[in-house]
Every structure is written in structure tokens, then in C-alpha cells.
Short mmCIF file of N, CA and C in Angstrom, two decimals:
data_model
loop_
_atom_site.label_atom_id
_atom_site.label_comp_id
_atom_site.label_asym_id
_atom_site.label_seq_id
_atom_site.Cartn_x
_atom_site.Cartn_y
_atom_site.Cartn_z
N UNK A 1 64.34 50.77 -50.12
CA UNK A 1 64.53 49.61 -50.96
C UNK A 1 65.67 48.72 -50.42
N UNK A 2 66.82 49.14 -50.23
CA UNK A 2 67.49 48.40 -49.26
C UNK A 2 67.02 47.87 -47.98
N UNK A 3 66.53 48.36 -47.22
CA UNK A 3 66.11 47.21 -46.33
C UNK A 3 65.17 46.02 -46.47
N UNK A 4 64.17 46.31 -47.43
CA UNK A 4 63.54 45.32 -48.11
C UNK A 4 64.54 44.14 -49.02
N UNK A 5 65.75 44.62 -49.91
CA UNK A 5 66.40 44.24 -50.26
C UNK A 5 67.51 43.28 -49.14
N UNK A 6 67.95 43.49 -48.12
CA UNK A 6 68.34 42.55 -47.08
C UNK A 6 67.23 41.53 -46.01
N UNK A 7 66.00 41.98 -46.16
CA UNK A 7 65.15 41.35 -45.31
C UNK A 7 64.55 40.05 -46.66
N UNK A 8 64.42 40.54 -47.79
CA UNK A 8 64.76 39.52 -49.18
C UNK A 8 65.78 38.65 -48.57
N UNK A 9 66.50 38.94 -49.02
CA UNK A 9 67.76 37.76 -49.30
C UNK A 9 67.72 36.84 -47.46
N UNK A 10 67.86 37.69 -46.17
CA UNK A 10 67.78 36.82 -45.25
C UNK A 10 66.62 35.65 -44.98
N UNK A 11 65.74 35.99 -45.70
CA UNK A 11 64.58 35.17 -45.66
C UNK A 11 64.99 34.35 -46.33
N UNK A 12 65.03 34.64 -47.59
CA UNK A 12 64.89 33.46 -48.62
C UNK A 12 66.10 33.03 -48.50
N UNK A 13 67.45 33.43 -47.80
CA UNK A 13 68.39 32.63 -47.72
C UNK A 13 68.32 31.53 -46.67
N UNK A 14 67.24 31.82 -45.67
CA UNK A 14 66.63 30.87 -44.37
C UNK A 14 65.71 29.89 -45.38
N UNK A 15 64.76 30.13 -45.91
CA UNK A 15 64.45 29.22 -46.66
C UNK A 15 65.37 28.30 -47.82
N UNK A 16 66.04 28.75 -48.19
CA UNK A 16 67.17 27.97 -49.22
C UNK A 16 67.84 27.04 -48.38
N UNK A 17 68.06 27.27 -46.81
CA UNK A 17 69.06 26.54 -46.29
C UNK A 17 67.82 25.49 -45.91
N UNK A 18 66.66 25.50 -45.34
CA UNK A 18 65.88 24.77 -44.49
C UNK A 18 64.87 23.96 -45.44
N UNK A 19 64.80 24.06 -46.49
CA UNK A 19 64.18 23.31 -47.55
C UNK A 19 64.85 22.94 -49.07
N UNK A 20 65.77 23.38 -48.74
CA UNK A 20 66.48 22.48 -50.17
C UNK A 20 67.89 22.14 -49.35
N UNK A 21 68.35 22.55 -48.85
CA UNK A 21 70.17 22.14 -48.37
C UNK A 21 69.84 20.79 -47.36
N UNK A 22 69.37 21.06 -46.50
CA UNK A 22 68.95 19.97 -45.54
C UNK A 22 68.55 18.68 -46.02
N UNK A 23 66.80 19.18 -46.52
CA UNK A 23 66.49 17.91 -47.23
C UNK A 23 67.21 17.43 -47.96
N UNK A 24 68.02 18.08 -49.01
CA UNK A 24 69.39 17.59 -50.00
C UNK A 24 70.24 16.59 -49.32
N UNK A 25 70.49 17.08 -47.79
CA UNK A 25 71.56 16.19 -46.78
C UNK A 25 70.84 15.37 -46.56
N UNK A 26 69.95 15.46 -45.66
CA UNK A 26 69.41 14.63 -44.76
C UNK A 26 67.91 13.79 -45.32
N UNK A 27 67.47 13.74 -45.99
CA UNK A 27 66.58 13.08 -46.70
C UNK A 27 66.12 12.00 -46.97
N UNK A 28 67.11 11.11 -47.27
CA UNK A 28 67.37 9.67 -47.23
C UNK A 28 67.76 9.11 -46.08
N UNK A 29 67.71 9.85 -45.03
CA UNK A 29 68.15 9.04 -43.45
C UNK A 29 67.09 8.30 -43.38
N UNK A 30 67.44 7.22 -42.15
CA UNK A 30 66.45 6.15 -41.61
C UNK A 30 65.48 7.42 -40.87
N UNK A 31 66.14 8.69 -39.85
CA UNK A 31 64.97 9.53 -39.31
C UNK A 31 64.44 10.25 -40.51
N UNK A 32 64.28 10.68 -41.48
CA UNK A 32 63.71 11.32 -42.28
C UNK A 32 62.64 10.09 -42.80
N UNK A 33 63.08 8.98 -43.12
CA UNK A 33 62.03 8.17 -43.51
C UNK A 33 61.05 7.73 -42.84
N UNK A 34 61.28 7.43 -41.94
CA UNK A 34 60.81 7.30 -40.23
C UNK A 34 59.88 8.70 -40.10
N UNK A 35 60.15 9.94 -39.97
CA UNK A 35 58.97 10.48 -40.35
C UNK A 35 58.37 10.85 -41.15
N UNK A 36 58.61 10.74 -42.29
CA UNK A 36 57.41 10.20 -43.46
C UNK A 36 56.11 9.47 -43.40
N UNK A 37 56.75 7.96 -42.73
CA UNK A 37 56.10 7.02 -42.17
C UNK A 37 55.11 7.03 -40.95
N UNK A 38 55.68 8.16 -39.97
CA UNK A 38 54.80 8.19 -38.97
C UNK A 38 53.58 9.25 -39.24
N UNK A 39 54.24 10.00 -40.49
CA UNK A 39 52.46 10.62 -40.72
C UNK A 39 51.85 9.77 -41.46
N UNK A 40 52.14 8.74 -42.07
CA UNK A 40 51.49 7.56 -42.49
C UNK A 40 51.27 7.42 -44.35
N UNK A 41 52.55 8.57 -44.26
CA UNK A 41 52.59 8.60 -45.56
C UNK A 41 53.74 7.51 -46.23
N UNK A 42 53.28 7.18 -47.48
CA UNK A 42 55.15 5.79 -48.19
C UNK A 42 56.15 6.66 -48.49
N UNK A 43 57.09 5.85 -48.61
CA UNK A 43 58.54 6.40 -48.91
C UNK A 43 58.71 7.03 -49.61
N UNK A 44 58.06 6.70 -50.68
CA UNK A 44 58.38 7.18 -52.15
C UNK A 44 58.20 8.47 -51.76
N UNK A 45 56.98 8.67 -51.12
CA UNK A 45 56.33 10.75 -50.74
C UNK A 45 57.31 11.01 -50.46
N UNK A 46 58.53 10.76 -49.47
CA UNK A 46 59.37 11.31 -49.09
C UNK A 46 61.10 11.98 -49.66
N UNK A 47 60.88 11.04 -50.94
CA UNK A 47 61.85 11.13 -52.34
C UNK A 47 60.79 12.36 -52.77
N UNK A 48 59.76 12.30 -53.25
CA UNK A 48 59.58 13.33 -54.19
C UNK A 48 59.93 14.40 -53.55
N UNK A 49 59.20 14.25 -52.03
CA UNK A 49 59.19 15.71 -51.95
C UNK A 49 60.39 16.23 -51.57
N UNK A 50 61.46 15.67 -51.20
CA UNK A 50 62.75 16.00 -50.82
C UNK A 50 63.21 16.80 -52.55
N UNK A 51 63.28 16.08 -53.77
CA UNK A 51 63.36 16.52 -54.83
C UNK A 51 62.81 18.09 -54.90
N UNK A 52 61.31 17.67 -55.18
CA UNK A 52 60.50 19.35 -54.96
C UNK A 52 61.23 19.99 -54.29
N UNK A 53 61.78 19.87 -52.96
CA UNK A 53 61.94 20.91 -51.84
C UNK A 53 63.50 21.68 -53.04
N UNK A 54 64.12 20.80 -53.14
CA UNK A 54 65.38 21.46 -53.99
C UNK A 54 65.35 21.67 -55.20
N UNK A 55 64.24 21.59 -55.88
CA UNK A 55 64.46 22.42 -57.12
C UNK A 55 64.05 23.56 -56.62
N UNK A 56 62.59 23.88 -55.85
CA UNK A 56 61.90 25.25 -55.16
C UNK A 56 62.95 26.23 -54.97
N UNK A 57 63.52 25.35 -53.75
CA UNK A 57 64.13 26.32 -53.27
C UNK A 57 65.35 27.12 -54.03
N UNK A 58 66.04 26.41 -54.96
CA UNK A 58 66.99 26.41 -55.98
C UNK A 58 66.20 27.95 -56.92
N UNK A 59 65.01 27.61 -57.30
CA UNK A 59 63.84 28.23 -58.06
C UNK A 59 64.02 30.15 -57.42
N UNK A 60 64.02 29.50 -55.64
CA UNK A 60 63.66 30.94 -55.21
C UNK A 60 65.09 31.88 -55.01
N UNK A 61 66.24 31.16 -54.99
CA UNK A 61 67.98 31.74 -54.46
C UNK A 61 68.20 31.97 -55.74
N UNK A 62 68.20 31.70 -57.07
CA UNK A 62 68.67 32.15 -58.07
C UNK A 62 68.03 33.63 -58.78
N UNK A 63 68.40 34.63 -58.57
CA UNK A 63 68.23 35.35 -59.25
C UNK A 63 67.50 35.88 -60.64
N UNK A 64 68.32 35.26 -61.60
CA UNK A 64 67.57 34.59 -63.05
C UNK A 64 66.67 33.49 -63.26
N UNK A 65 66.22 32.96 -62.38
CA UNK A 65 64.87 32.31 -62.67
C UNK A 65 63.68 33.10 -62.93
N UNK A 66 63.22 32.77 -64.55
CA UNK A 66 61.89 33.37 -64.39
C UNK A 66 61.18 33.89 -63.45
N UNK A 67 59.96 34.82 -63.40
CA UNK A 67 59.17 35.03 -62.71
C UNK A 67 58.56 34.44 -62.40
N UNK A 68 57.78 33.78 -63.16
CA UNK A 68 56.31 32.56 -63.20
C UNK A 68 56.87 30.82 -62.66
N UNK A 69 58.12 30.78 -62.47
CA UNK A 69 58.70 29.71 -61.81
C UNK A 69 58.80 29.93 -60.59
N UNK A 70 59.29 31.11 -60.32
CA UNK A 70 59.85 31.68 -58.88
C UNK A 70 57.96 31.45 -58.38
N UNK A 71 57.53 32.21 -58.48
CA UNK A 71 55.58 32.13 -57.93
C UNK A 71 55.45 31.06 -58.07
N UNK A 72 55.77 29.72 -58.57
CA UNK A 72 54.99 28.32 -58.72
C UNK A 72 56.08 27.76 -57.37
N UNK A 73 57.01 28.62 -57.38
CA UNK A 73 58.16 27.62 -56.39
C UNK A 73 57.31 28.01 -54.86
N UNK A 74 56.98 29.57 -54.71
CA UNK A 74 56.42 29.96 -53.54
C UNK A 74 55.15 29.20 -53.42
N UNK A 75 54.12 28.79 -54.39
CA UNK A 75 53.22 28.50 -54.11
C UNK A 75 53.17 26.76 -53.43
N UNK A 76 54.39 26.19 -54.18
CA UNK A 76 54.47 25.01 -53.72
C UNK A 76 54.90 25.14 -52.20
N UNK A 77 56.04 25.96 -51.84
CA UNK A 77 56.22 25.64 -50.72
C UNK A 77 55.04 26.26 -49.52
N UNK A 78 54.15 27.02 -50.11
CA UNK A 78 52.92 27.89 -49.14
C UNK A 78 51.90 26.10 -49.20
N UNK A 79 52.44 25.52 -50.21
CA UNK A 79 50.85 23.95 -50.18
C UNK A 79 51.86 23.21 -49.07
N UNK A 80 53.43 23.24 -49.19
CA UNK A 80 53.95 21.81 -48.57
C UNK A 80 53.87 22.34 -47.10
N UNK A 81 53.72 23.54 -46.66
CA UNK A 81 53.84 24.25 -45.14
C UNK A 81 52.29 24.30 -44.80
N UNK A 82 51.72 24.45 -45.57
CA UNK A 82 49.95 24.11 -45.15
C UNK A 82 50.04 22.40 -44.59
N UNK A 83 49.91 21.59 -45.94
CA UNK A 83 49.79 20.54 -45.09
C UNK A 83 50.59 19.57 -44.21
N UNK A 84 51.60 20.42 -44.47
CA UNK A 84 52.57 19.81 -42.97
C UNK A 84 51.90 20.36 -41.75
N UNK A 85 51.51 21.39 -41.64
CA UNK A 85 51.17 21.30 -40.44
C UNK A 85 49.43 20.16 -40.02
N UNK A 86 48.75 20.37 -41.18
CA UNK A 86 47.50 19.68 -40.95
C UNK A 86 47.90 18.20 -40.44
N UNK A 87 49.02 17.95 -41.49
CA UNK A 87 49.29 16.34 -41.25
C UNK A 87 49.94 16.07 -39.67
N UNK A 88 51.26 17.01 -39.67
CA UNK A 88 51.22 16.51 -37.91
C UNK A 88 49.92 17.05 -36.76
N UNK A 89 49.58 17.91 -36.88
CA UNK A 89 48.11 17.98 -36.11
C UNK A 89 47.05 16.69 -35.92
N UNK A 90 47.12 16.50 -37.47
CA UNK A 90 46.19 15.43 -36.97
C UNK A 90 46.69 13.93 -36.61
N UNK A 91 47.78 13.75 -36.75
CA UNK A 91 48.49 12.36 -36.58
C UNK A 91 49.31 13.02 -35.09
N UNK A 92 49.73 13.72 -34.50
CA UNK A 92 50.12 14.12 -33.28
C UNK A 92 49.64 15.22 -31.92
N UNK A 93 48.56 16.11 -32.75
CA UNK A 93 47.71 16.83 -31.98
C UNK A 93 48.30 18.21 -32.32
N UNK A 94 47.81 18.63 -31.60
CA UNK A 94 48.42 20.27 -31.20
C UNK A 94 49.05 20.25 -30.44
N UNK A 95 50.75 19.99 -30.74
CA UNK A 95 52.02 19.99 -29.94
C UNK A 95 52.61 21.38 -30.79
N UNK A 96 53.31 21.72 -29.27
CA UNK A 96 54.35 22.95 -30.30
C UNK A 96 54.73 22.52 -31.28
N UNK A 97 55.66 21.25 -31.73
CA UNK A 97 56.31 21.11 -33.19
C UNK A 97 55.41 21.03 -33.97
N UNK A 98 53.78 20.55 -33.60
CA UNK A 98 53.36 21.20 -35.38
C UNK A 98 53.24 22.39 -35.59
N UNK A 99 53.85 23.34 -34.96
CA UNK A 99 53.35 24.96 -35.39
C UNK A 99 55.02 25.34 -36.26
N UNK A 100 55.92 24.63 -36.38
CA UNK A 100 56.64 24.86 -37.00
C UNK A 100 56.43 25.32 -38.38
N UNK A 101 55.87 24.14 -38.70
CA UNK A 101 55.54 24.91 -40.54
C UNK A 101 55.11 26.21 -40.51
N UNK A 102 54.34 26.27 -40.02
CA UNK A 102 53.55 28.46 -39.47
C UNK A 102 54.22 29.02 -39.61
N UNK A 103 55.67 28.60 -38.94
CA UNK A 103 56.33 29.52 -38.67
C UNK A 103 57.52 30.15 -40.25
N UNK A 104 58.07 28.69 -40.66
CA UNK A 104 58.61 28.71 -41.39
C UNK A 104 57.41 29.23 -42.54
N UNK A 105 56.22 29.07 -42.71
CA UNK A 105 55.46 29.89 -43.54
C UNK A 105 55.39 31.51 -43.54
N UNK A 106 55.62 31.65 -42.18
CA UNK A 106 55.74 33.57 -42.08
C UNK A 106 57.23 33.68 -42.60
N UNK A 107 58.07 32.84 -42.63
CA UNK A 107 59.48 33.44 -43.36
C UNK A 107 59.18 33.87 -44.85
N UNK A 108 58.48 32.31 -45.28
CA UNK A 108 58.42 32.71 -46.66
C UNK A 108 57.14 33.39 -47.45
N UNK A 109 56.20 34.47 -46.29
CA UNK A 109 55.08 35.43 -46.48
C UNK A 109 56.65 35.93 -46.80
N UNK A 110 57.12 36.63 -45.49
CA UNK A 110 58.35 37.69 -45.70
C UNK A 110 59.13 38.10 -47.00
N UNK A 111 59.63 36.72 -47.39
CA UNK A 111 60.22 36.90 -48.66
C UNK A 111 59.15 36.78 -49.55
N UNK A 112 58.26 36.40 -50.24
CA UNK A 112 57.24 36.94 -51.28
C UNK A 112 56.83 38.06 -51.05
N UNK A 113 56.87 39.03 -50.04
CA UNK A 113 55.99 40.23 -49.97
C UNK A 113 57.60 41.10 -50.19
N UNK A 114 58.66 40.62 -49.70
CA UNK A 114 60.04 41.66 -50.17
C UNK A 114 59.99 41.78 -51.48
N UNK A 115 60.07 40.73 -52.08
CA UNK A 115 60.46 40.07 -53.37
C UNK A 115 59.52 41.15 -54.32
N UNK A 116 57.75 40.99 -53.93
CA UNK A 116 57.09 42.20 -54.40
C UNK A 116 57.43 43.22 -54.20
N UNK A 117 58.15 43.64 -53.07
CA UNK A 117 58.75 45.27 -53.26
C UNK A 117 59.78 45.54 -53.62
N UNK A 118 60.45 44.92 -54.24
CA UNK A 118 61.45 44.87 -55.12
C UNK A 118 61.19 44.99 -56.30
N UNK A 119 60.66 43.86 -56.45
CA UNK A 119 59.90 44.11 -58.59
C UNK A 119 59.01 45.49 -58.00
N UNK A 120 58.37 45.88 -57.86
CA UNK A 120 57.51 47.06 -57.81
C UNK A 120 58.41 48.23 -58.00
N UNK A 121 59.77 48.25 -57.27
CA UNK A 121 60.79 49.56 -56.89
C UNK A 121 61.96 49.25 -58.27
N UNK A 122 61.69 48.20 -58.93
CA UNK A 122 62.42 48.23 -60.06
C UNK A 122 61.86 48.57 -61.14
N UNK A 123 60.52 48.18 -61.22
CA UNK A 123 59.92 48.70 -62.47
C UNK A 123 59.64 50.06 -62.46
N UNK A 124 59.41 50.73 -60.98
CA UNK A 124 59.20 52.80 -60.83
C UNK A 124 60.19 52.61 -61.48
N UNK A 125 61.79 52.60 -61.18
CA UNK A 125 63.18 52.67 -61.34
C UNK A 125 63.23 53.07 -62.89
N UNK A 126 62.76 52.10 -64.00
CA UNK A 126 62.60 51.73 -64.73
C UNK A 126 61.42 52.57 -65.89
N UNK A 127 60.78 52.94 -65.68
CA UNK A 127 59.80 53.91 -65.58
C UNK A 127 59.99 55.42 -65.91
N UNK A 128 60.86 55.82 -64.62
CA UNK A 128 61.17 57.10 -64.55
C UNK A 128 62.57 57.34 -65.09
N UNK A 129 63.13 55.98 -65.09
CA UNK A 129 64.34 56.48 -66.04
C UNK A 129 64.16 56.88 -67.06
N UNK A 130 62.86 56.69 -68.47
CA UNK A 130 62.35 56.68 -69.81
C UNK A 130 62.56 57.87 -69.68
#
């Protein structure tokens, strides 16, 4: 349970930094808008989703967040890493940088599948204490 318990938190602490801290910083730059724009999406997309990205991620580093928030936060970020990659694929091809999202998507398989072995090893815990 401990190592699941540190392979948890390094993940989702890689995700906390790379989708809510960043976008939090850097979001409103002329390059952040700029690529918004070059997948041919408006500005505005690029406010929301900067927003989304930091409540999610906020959703997944806090501890005491519900359950059923924490799963809506993973699921959003499993839709925004899907079609990031579709969108630069098809507006730039199959260059290494669109395989980024992939990648950053196997972080956050990592942490949803810890995260399940955690609730699973708390509720035995829990269980066999009765």
C-alpha cells in the first residue's frame, strides 16, 4: 500500500503542477493564446479551459474532495488529453509533440488506478477492523 501510496501522490502531484499551476501562470500569455488559435479554436476556449484545468486539478490534490468530483475531475482531464491530441494531429500531423497528451494521459491512468488501490486497501482496512 505504500508504494501505491507514493506512486499516488507523484503522479497526481505531476498532474497538479502541469494542468492547473501552469495554466494558472501561463494562460493568458500572447503564446498560450496563440496556440489556442492555431488549432483554430477562439479565445474564449482558451479561458475556459485554463479555468477547468484548475479547478480539476485542485479537485484531484485535495484530499477531501468528494469522490464523485474527484472521477468527474479525472474524466474531464482523460476528454481534455483525448482531444488534444486529435486536435494537434489533425491541424499539425503526426509530430512527436502531439503525442504529448498520451503521455501525460498515462500519468493520469497511473494516478486513477493508485487512487483505486487505495480506496480498495482502505475499505479491507476498514472491514477487518469491525
Amino acid at each position: 500500500m505504500k508504494t501505491y501510496k507514493i506512486i499516488y501522490w507523484i503522479s497526481t502531484s505531476l498532474l497538479f503542477i502541469f494542468q492547473g499551476v501552469m495554466p494558472a501562470l501561463t494562460g493568458h500569455t500572447e503564446m498560450a493564446k496563440e496556440g489556442i488559435r492555431h488549432l483554430g479554436y477562439p479565445e474564449y476556449f482558451g479561458t475556459a479551459l485554463t479555468v477547468a484545468k484548475v479547478i480539476g486539478a485542485v479537485a484531484l490534490i485535495l484530499p477531501q474532495v468528494p469522490r464523485t468530483v474527484r472521477e468527474w475531475a479525472y474524466a474531464g482531464f482523460a476528454f481534455d488529453f483525448t482531444f488534444a491530441f486529435i486536435s494537434l494531429v489533425a491541424v499539425d500531423g503526426w509530430m512527436a509533440s502531439s503525442f504529448f497528451p498520451l503521455v501525460t494521459m498515462a500519468v493520469l491512468i497511473i494516478s486513477y488506478y493508485c487512487y483505486h488501490q487505495l480506496r480498495a486497501a482502505r475499505a479491507l482496512l476498514s472491514v477487518r477492523s469491525l
